[in-house]
Amino acid sequence: IAGAIEAADHFSASLDAFHEEEVPRKSVFAVMRALLARGKDLSFHLTGSGPDDPYLRDVTAEIRREFHDRIPMLVGRVRPVGRARAGAPALRPLPGRGTVPAPAAENAGTVTGSGVAPALPCAMAAWPTVGFDGTITACCNQDVVDHRPVPGHLRLGHAGADDWSTVRERCLTSGTLRALRTYGPLRLAGAPPGRGYCETCRELEVTPPPHTPAAAFLERRVLDMQLAGGGVGFAGRYGCPPYGDLVSLGHPGRKHDL
């Protein structure tokens, strides 16, 4: 494990109330202190039930005190998706199954005056994730990572056969993934009202729009808007909004760096 950590450019420790029942917080802190002393780039990935969860208030405050604001934190919410679907009955399901930002999910079933689904770009369609069997998917949606077969448009390769440059090239050049990052699955599929955001993506069977100059312009504009929001904007959109600014801790340029 130490060798794997040493080989990584960045190491993130995941903490939540359930993991702390098995691995004490002080043990995680001890490892992070040792890595920080060696100059490793670090972060914490924290998960709670929502903005009012006392666990999140406690753990974020303790991390800030313990590490003097030198380690950023990405704070998320437990939502009924993947393994948490059966274990969180009190959580309100979102149309996007909790894997898209809440504002987009709330509006996922709306249509414009022309009867066309709204454009809700998915930034997560650029998040290569290695699954349990080595399959590399284009996003970290739990239903995509855990289930086989992986939808063809979300499969980027296999860790045993494809190197990073190949995976990166496929992620950047796939017409469907580019369209998902520009328009989102609802617009791309012409989804009807009430259709789930991520469910629509997983079942997507459409020909991506041609990469015309107009399409390239729109793609660039969407990317520019997301870059303008920086890491804080991304964390507020996909994580737990009140804690979004914690991703900028410990690095003077992190607020503007994705």
CSV table of N, CA, C and O in Angstrom, one decimal, residues 17-107:
chain,number,residue,atom,x,y,z
A,17,ALA,N,-18.7,8.8,8.7
A,17,ALA,CA,-19.1,8.2,10.0
A,17,ALA,C,-19.0,6.7,10.0
A,17,ALA,O,-18.6,6.0,11.0
A,18,PHE,N,-19.3,6.1,8.9
A,18,PHE,CA,-19.4,4.6,8.8
A,18,PHE,C,-17.9,4.0,8.7
A,18,PHE,O,-17.6,3.1,9.3
A,19,HIS,N,-17.1,4.7,7.9
A,19,HIS,CA,-15.7,4.2,7.9
A,19,HIS,C,-15.0,4.4,9.2
A,19,HIS,O,-14.1,3.6,9.5
A,20,GLU,N,-15.3,5.4,9.9
A,20,GLU,CA,-14.7,5.7,11.2
A,20,GLU,C,-15.0,4.6,12.2
A,20,GLU,O,-14.3,4.5,13.2
A,21,GLU,N,-16.1,3.8,12.0
A,21,GLU,CA,-16.3,2.7,12.9
A,21,GLU,C,-15.3,1.6,12.7
A,21,GLU,O,-15.1,0.8,13.7
A,22,GLU,N,-14.7,1.5,11.6
A,22,GLU,CA,-13.7,0.5,11.3
A,22,GLU,C,-12.2,1.0,11.4
A,22,GLU,O,-11.3,0.3,11.9
A,23,VAL,N,-12.0,2.3,11.0
A,23,VAL,CA,-10.7,2.9,11.0
A,23,VAL,C,-10.8,4.2,11.8
A,23,VAL,O,-11.4,5.1,11.3
A,24,PRO,N,-10.2,4.3,12.9
A,24,PRO,CA,-10.3,5.5,13.8
A,24,PRO,C,-9.7,6.7,13.0
A,24,PRO,O,-8.7,6.6,12.3
A,25,ARG,N,-10.3,7.8,13.3
A,25,ARG,CA,-9.9,9.1,12.6
A,25,ARG,C,-8.5,9.4,13.0
A,25,ARG,O,-7.7,9.8,12.1
A,26,LYS,N,-8.0,9.1,14.2
A,26,LYS,CA,-6.7,9.4,14.6
A,26,LYS,C,-5.6,8.6,13.8
A,26,LYS,O,-4.5,9.1,13.5
A,27,SER,N,-6.0,7.4,13.3
A,27,SER,CA,-5.1,6.6,12.5
A,27,SER,C,-5.0,7.2,11.1
A,27,SER,O,-3.9,7.2,10.5
A,28,VAL,N,-6.1,7.7,10.6
A,28,VAL,CA,-6.1,8.4,9.3
A,28,VAL,C,-5.2,9.6,9.3
A,28,VAL,O,-4.4,9.9,8.5
A,29,PHE,N,-5.4,10.4,10.4
A,29,PHE,CA,-4.6,11.6,10.6
A,29,PHE,C,-3.1,11.3,10.7
A,29,PHE,O,-2.3,12.1,10.2
A,30,ALA,N,-2.8,10.2,11.4
A,30,ALA,CA,-1.4,9.9,11.5
A,30,ALA,C,-0.7,9.6,10.2
A,30,ALA,O,0.4,10.0,9.9
A,31,VAL,N,-1.4,8.9,9.3
A,31,VAL,CA,-0.9,8.6,8.0
A,31,VAL,C,-0.8,9.9,7.2
A,31,VAL,O,0.2,10.2,6.5
A,32,MET,N,-1.8,10.7,7.2
A,32,MET,CA,-1.8,12.0,6.5
A,32,MET,C,-0.7,12.9,7.0
A,32,MET,O,0.0,13.6,6.2
A,33,ARG,N,-0.4,12.9,8.3
A,33,ARG,CA,0.7,13.8,8.8
A,33,ARG,C,2.0,13.3,8.3
A,33,ARG,O,2.9,14.1,7.9
A,34,ALA,N,2.2,12.0,8.2
A,34,ALA,CA,3.5,11.4,7.7
A,34,ALA,C,3.7,11.8,6.2
A,34,ALA,O,4.8,12.1,5.8
A,35,LEU,N,2.6,11.6,5.5
A,35,LEU,CA,2.7,11.9,4.0
A,35,LEU,C,2.9,13.4,3.8
A,35,LEU,O,3.7,13.8,2.9
A,36,LEU,N,2.2,14.3,4.6
A,36,LEU,CA,2.4,15.7,4.4
A,36,LEU,C,3.8,16.1,4.7
A,36,LEU,O,4.4,17.0,4.0
A,37,ALA,N,4.4,15.5,5.7
A,37,ALA,CA,5.8,15.8,6.1
A,37,ALA,C,6.8,15.4,5.0
A,37,ALA,O,7.9,16.0,4.8
A,38,ARG,N,6.4,14.4,4.1
A,38,ARG,CA,7.3,14.0,3.0
A,38,ARG,C,7.0,14.8,1.7
A,38,ARG,O,7.5,14.6,0.7
A,39,GLY,N,6.0,15.8,1.8
A,39,GLY,CA,5.7,16.6,0.7
A,39,GLY,C,4.7,16.1,-0.3
A,39,GLY,O,4.5,16.6,-1.4
A,40,LYS,N,4.0,15.1,0.1
A,40,LYS,CA,2.9,14.5,-0.8
A,40,LYS,C,1.7,15.4,-0.9
A,40,LYS,O,1.3,16.1,0.0
A,41,ASP,N,1.2,15.6,-2.1
A,41,ASP,CA,0.0,16.4,-2.4
A,41,ASP,C,-1.2,15.6,-1.9
A,41,ASP,O,-1.4,14.4,-2.3
A,42,LEU,N,-2.0,16.2,-1.0
A,42,LEU,CA,-3.0,15.4,-0.3
A,42,LEU,C,-4.4,16.1,-0.3
A,42,LEU,O,-4.5,17.3,-0.6
A,43,SER,N,-5.4,15.4,0.0
A,43,SER,CA,-6.7,15.9,0.2
A,43,SER,C,-7.6,14.9,1.0
A,43,SER,O,-7.2,13.8,1.1
A,44,PHE,N,-8.7,15.4,1.5
A,44,PHE,CA,-9.6,14.6,2.2
A,44,PHE,C,-10.9,14.6,1.4
A,44,PHE,O,-11.3,15.6,0.8
A,45,HIS,N,-11.5,13.4,1.3
A,45,HIS,CA,-12.9,13.3,0.7
A,45,HIS,C,-13.8,12.9,1.8
A,45,HIS,O,-13.7,11.8,2.3
A,46,LEU,N,-14.7,13.8,2.1
A,46,LEU,CA,-15.6,13.6,3.3
A,46,LEU,C,-17.1,13.5,2.8
A,46,LEU,O,-17.5,14.1,1.8
A,47,THR,N,-17.8,12.6,3.5
A,47,THR,CA,-19.2,12.4,3.1
A,47,THR,C,-20.1,12.4,4.3
A,47,THR,O,-19.8,11.8,5.3
A,48,GLY,N,-21.2,13.2,4.2
A,48,GLY,CA,-22.2,13.2,5.3
A,48,GLY,C,-23.6,13.2,4.7
A,48,GLY,O,-23.8,13.0,3.5
A,49,SER,N,-24.6,13.4,5.6
A,49,SER,CA,-26.0,13.3,5.1
A,49,SER,C,-26.5,14.6,4.5
A,49,SER,O,-27.5,14.6,3.8
A,50,GLY,N,-25.7,15.7,4.7
A,50,GLY,CA,-26.2,16.9,4.1
A,50,GLY,C,-25.6,18.1,4.8
A,50,GLY,O,-24.8,18.0,5.7
A,51,PRO,N,-25.9,19.3,4.4
A,51,PRO,CA,-25.4,20.6,5.0
A,51,PRO,C,-25.5,20.7,6.5
A,51,PRO,O,-24.7,21.3,7.1
A,52,ASP,N,-26.6,20.1,7.0
A,52,ASP,CA,-26.8,20.2,8.5
A,52,ASP,C,-26.3,19.1,9.3
A,52,ASP,O,-26.5,19.0,10.5
A,53,ASP,N,-25.5,18.2,8.7
A,53,ASP,CA,-25.0,17.0,9.4
A,53,ASP,C,-23.9,17.4,10.4
A,53,ASP,O,-22.9,18.0,10.0
A,54,PRO,N,-24.2,17.2,11.7
A,54,PRO,CA,-23.1,17.6,12.7
A,54,PRO,C,-21.8,16.9,12.5
A,54,PRO,O,-20.8,17.4,12.9
A,55,TYR,N,-21.8,15.7,11.9
A,55,TYR,CA,-20.6,15.0,11.6
A,55,TYR,C,-19.7,15.8,10.7
A,55,TYR,O,-18.5,15.9,10.9
A,56,LEU,N,-20.3,16.4,9.7
A,56,LEU,CA,-19.5,17.2,8.7
A,56,LEU,C,-18.9,18.4,9.4
A,56,LEU,O,-17.8,18.8,9.2
A,57,ARG,N,-19.7,19.1,10.2
A,57,ARG,CA,-19.2,20.2,11.0
A,57,ARG,C,-18.0,19.8,11.9
A,57,ARG,O,-17.0,20.6,11.9
A,58,ASP,N,-18.1,18.7,12.5
A,58,ASP,CA,-17.1,18.3,13.4
A,58,ASP,C,-15.8,17.9,12.7
A,58,ASP,O,-14.7,18.3,13.1
A,59,VAL,N,-15.9,17.0,11.7
A,59,VAL,CA,-14.7,16.5,11.0
A,59,VAL,C,-14.0,17.6,10.2
A,59,VAL,O,-12.8,17.7,10.2
A,60,THR,N,-14.8,18.5,9.6
A,60,THR,CA,-14.1,19.6,8.8
A,60,THR,C,-13.4,20.5,9.8
A,60,THR,O,-12.2,21.0,9.5
A,61,ALA,N,-14.0,20.8,10.9
A,61,ALA,CA,-13.3,21.7,11.9
A,61,ALA,C,-12.1,21.1,12.4
A,61,ALA,O,-11.0,21.7,12.6
A,62,GLU,N,-12.1,19.8,12.7
A,62,GLU,CA,-11.0,19.1,13.3
A,62,GLU,C,-9.8,19.0,12.3
A,62,GLU,O,-8.6,19.2,12.6
A,63,ILE,N,-10.2,18.7,11.0
A,63,ILE,CA,-9.1,18.7,10.0
A,63,ILE,C,-8.4,20.0,9.8
A,63,ILE,O,-7.2,20.1,9.7
A,64,ARG,N,-9.2,21.1,9.8
A,64,ARG,CA,-8.6,22.4,9.7
A,64,ARG,C,-7.7,22.7,10.9
A,64,ARG,O,-6.6,23.3,10.7
A,65,ARG,N,-8.1,22.4,12.1
A,65,ARG,CA,-7.3,22.6,13.3
A,65,ARG,C,-6.0,21.7,13.2
A,65,ARG,O,-4.9,22.2,13.4
A,66,GLU,N,-6.2,20.5,12.9
A,66,GLU,CA,-5.1,19.5,12.9
A,66,GLU,C,-4.0,19.8,11.9
A,66,GLU,O,-2.8,19.7,12.2
A,67,PHE,N,-4.5,20.2,10.7
A,67,PHE,CA,-3.5,20.4,9.6
A,67,PHE,C,-3.3,21.9,9.2
A,67,PHE,O,-2.7,22.2,8.2
A,68,HIS,N,-3.9,22.8,10.0
A,68,HIS,CA,-3.7,24.2,9.9
A,68,HIS,C,-4.0,24.7,8.4
A,68,HIS,O,-3.3,25.5,7.8
A,69,ASP,N,-5.1,24.2,7.9
A,69,ASP,CA,-5.7,24.6,6.6
A,69,ASP,C,-4.7,24.3,5.5
A,69,ASP,O,-4.7,24.9,4.4
A,70,ARG,N,-3.9,23.3,5.6
A,70,ARG,CA,-2.9,22.9,4.6
A,70,ARG,C,-3.4,21.8,3.7
A,70,ARG,O,-2.8,21.6,2.6
A,71,ILE,N,-4.5,21.2,4.0
A,71,ILE,CA,-5.0,20.1,3.2
A,71,ILE,C,-6.5,20.4,2.8
A,71,ILE,O,-7.3,20.6,3.6
A,72,PRO,N,-6.7,20.4,1.5
A,72,PRO,CA,-8.1,20.7,1.0
A,72,PRO,C,-9.0,19.5,1.3
A,72,PRO,O,-8.6,18.4,1.5
A,73,MET,N,-10.3,19.9,1.2
A,73,MET,CA,-11.4,18.9,1.5
A,73,MET,C,-12.5,19.0,0.4
A,73,MET,O,-13.0,20.1,0.1
A,74,LEU,N,-12.8,17.8,-0.1
A,74,LEU,CA,-14.0,17.7,-1.0
A,74,LEU,C,-15.1,17.1,-0.2
A,74,LEU,O,-15.0,15.9,0.2
A,75,VAL,N,-16.2,17.8,0.0
A,75,VAL,CA,-17.3,17.3,0.9
A,75,VAL,C,-18.5,17.0,0.0
A,75,VAL,O,-19.0,17.8,-0.7
A,76,GLY,N,-19.0,15.7,0.2
A,76,GLY,CA,-20.1,15.3,-0.6
A,76,GLY,C,-21.2,14.8,0.4
A,76,GLY,O,-21.1,14.8,1.6
A,77,ARG,N,-22.4,14.4,-0.3
A,77,ARG,CA,-23.5,14.0,0.5
A,77,ARG,C,-23.9,12.5,0.1
A,77,ARG,O,-23.7,12.1,-1.0
A,78,VAL,N,-24.3,11.8,1.1
A,78,VAL,CA,-24.8,10.4,0.9
A,78,VAL,C,-26.1,10.6,0.2
A,78,VAL,O,-27.0,11.3,0.6
A,79,ARG,N,-26.3,9.9,-1.0
A,79,ARG,CA,-27.5,10.0,-1.7
A,79,ARG,C,-27.9,8.6,-2.2
A,79,ARG,O,-27.1,7.6,-2.2
A,80,PRO,N,-29.2,8.3,-2.5
A,80,PRO,CA,-29.6,7.0,-2.8
A,80,PRO,C,-29.2,6.5,-4.2
A,80,PRO,O,-29.9,6.5,-5.2
A,81,VAL,N,-27.9,6.2,-4.3
A,81,VAL,CA,-27.3,5.7,-5.6
A,81,VAL,C,-26.4,4.6,-5.2
A,81,VAL,O,-25.7,4.6,-4.2
A,82,GLY,N,-26.3,3.6,-6.1
A,82,GLY,CA,-25.3,2.5,-5.9
A,82,GLY,C,-25.7,1.8,-4.6
A,82,GLY,O,-26.8,1.5,-4.3
A,83,ARG,N,-24.6,1.5,-3.9
A,83,ARG,CA,-24.8,0.7,-2.6
A,83,ARG,C,-25.6,1.5,-1.6
A,83,ARG,O,-26.2,0.9,-0.7
A,84,ALA,N,-25.7,2.8,-1.7
A,84,ALA,CA,-26.4,3.6,-0.7
A,84,ALA,C,-27.9,3.6,-1.0
A,84,ALA,O,-28.7,4.1,-0.2
A,85,ARG,N,-28.4,3.0,-2.1
A,85,ARG,CA,-29.8,3.1,-2.5
A,85,ARG,C,-30.7,2.4,-1.5
A,85,ARG,O,-31.7,2.9,-1.1
A,86,ALA,N,-30.2,1.3,-1.0
A,86,ALA,CA,-31.0,0.5,0.0
A,86,ALA,C,-30.8,0.9,1.4
A,86,ALA,O,-31.6,0.6,2.3
A,87,GLY,N,-29.7,1.6,1.6
A,87,GLY,CA,-29.3,2.0,3.0
A,87,GLY,C,-29.7,3.4,3.5
A,87,GLY,O,-29.4,3.7,4.6
A,88,ALA,N,-30.3,4.1,2.6
A,88,ALA,CA,-30.6,5.5,3.0
A,88,ALA,C,-32.1,5.8,2.6
A,88,ALA,O,-32.3,6.7,1.8
A,89,PRO,N,-33.0,5.1,3.3
A,89,PRO,CA,-34.4,5.4,2.9
A,89,PRO,C,-35.0,6.7,3.2
A,89,PRO,O,-35.9,7.2,2.7
A,90,ALA,N,-34.3,7.4,4.2
A,90,ALA,CA,-34.8,8.8,4.5
A,90,ALA,C,-34.4,9.8,3.6
A,90,ALA,O,-34.9,11.0,3.6
A,91,LEU,N,-33.4,9.5,2.7
A,91,LEU,CA,-32.9,10.5,1.7
A,91,LEU,C,-33.9,10.7,0.6
A,91,LEU,O,-34.5,9.7,0.1
A,92,ARG,N,-34.1,11.9,0.2
A,92,ARG,CA,-35.0,12.2,-0.9
A,92,ARG,C,-34.4,11.9,-2.3
A,92,ARG,O,-33.4,12.5,-2.6
A,93,PRO,N,-34.9,10.9,-3.0
A,93,PRO,CA,-34.3,10.6,-4.3
A,93,PRO,C,-34.4,11.7,-5.3
A,93,PRO,O,-35.3,12.5,-5.3
A,94,LEU,N,-33.3,11.9,-6.0
A,94,LEU,CA,-33.3,12.9,-7.1
A,94,LEU,C,-33.5,12.3,-8.4
A,94,LEU,O,-33.1,11.1,-8.6
A,95,PRO,N,-34.1,13.0,-9.4
A,95,PRO,CA,-34.3,12.4,-10.7
A,95,PRO,C,-33.0,11.9,-11.3
A,95,PRO,O,-33.0,10.9,-12.0
A,96,GLY,N,-31.9,12.5,-11.0
A,96,GLY,CA,-30.6,12.1,-11.6
A,96,GLY,C,-29.9,11.0,-10.7
A,96,GLY,O,-28.8,10.7,-10.9
A,97,ARG,N,-30.7,10.5,-9.7
A,97,ARG,CA,-30.2,9.5,-8.8
A,97,ARG,C,-29.0,10.0,-8.0
A,97,ARG,O,-28.1,9.2,-7.7
A,98,GLY,N,-29.0,11.3,-7.8
A,98,GLY,CA,-28.0,11.8,-6.9
A,98,GLY,C,-26.6,12.0,-7.5
A,98,GLY,O,-25.7,12.4,-6.8
A,99,THR,N,-26.4,11.7,-8.7
A,99,THR,CA,-25.1,11.8,-9.3
A,99,THR,C,-24.9,13.0,-10.1
A,99,THR,O,-23.8,13.2,-10.7
A,100,VAL,N,-25.9,13.9,-10.2
A,100,VAL,CA,-25.7,15.2,-10.9
A,100,VAL,C,-26.0,16.3,-9.9
A,100,VAL,O,-26.5,16.1,-8.8
A,101,PRO,N,-25.5,17.5,-10.1
A,101,PRO,CA,-25.8,18.6,-9.2
A,101,PRO,C,-27.3,18.7,-9.0
A,101,PRO,O,-28.1,18.6,-9.9
A,102,ALA,N,-27.6,19.1,-7.7
A,102,ALA,CA,-29.0,19.2,-7.3
A,102,ALA,C,-29.9,20.1,-8.2
A,102,ALA,O,-30.9,19.7,-8.6
A,103,PRO,N,-29.4,21.3,-8.6
A,103,PRO,CA,-30.2,22.1,-9.4
A,103,PRO,C,-30.5,21.5,-10.7
A,103,PRO,O,-31.6,21.6,-11.2
A,104,ALA,N,-29.5,20.8,-11.3
A,104,ALA,CA,-29.8,20.2,-12.6
A,104,ALA,C,-30.8,19.0,-12.5
A,104,ALA,O,-31.6,18.8,-13.3
A,105,ALA,N,-30.6,18.3,-11.4
A,105,ALA,CA,-31.4,17.1,-11.2
A,105,ALA,C,-32.9,17.5,-10.9
A,105,ALA,O,-33.8,16.9,-11.4
A,106,GLU,N,-33.1,18.6,-10.2
A,106,GLU,CA,-34.4,19.1,-9.9
A,106,GLU,C,-35.1,19.5,-11.2
A,106,GLU,O,-36.3,19.3,-11.3
A,107,ASN,N,-34.4,20.0,-12.2
A,107,ASN,CA,-35.0,20.4,-13.4
A,107,ASN,C,-34.8,19.4,-14.5
A,107,ASN,O,-35.1,19.7,-15.7
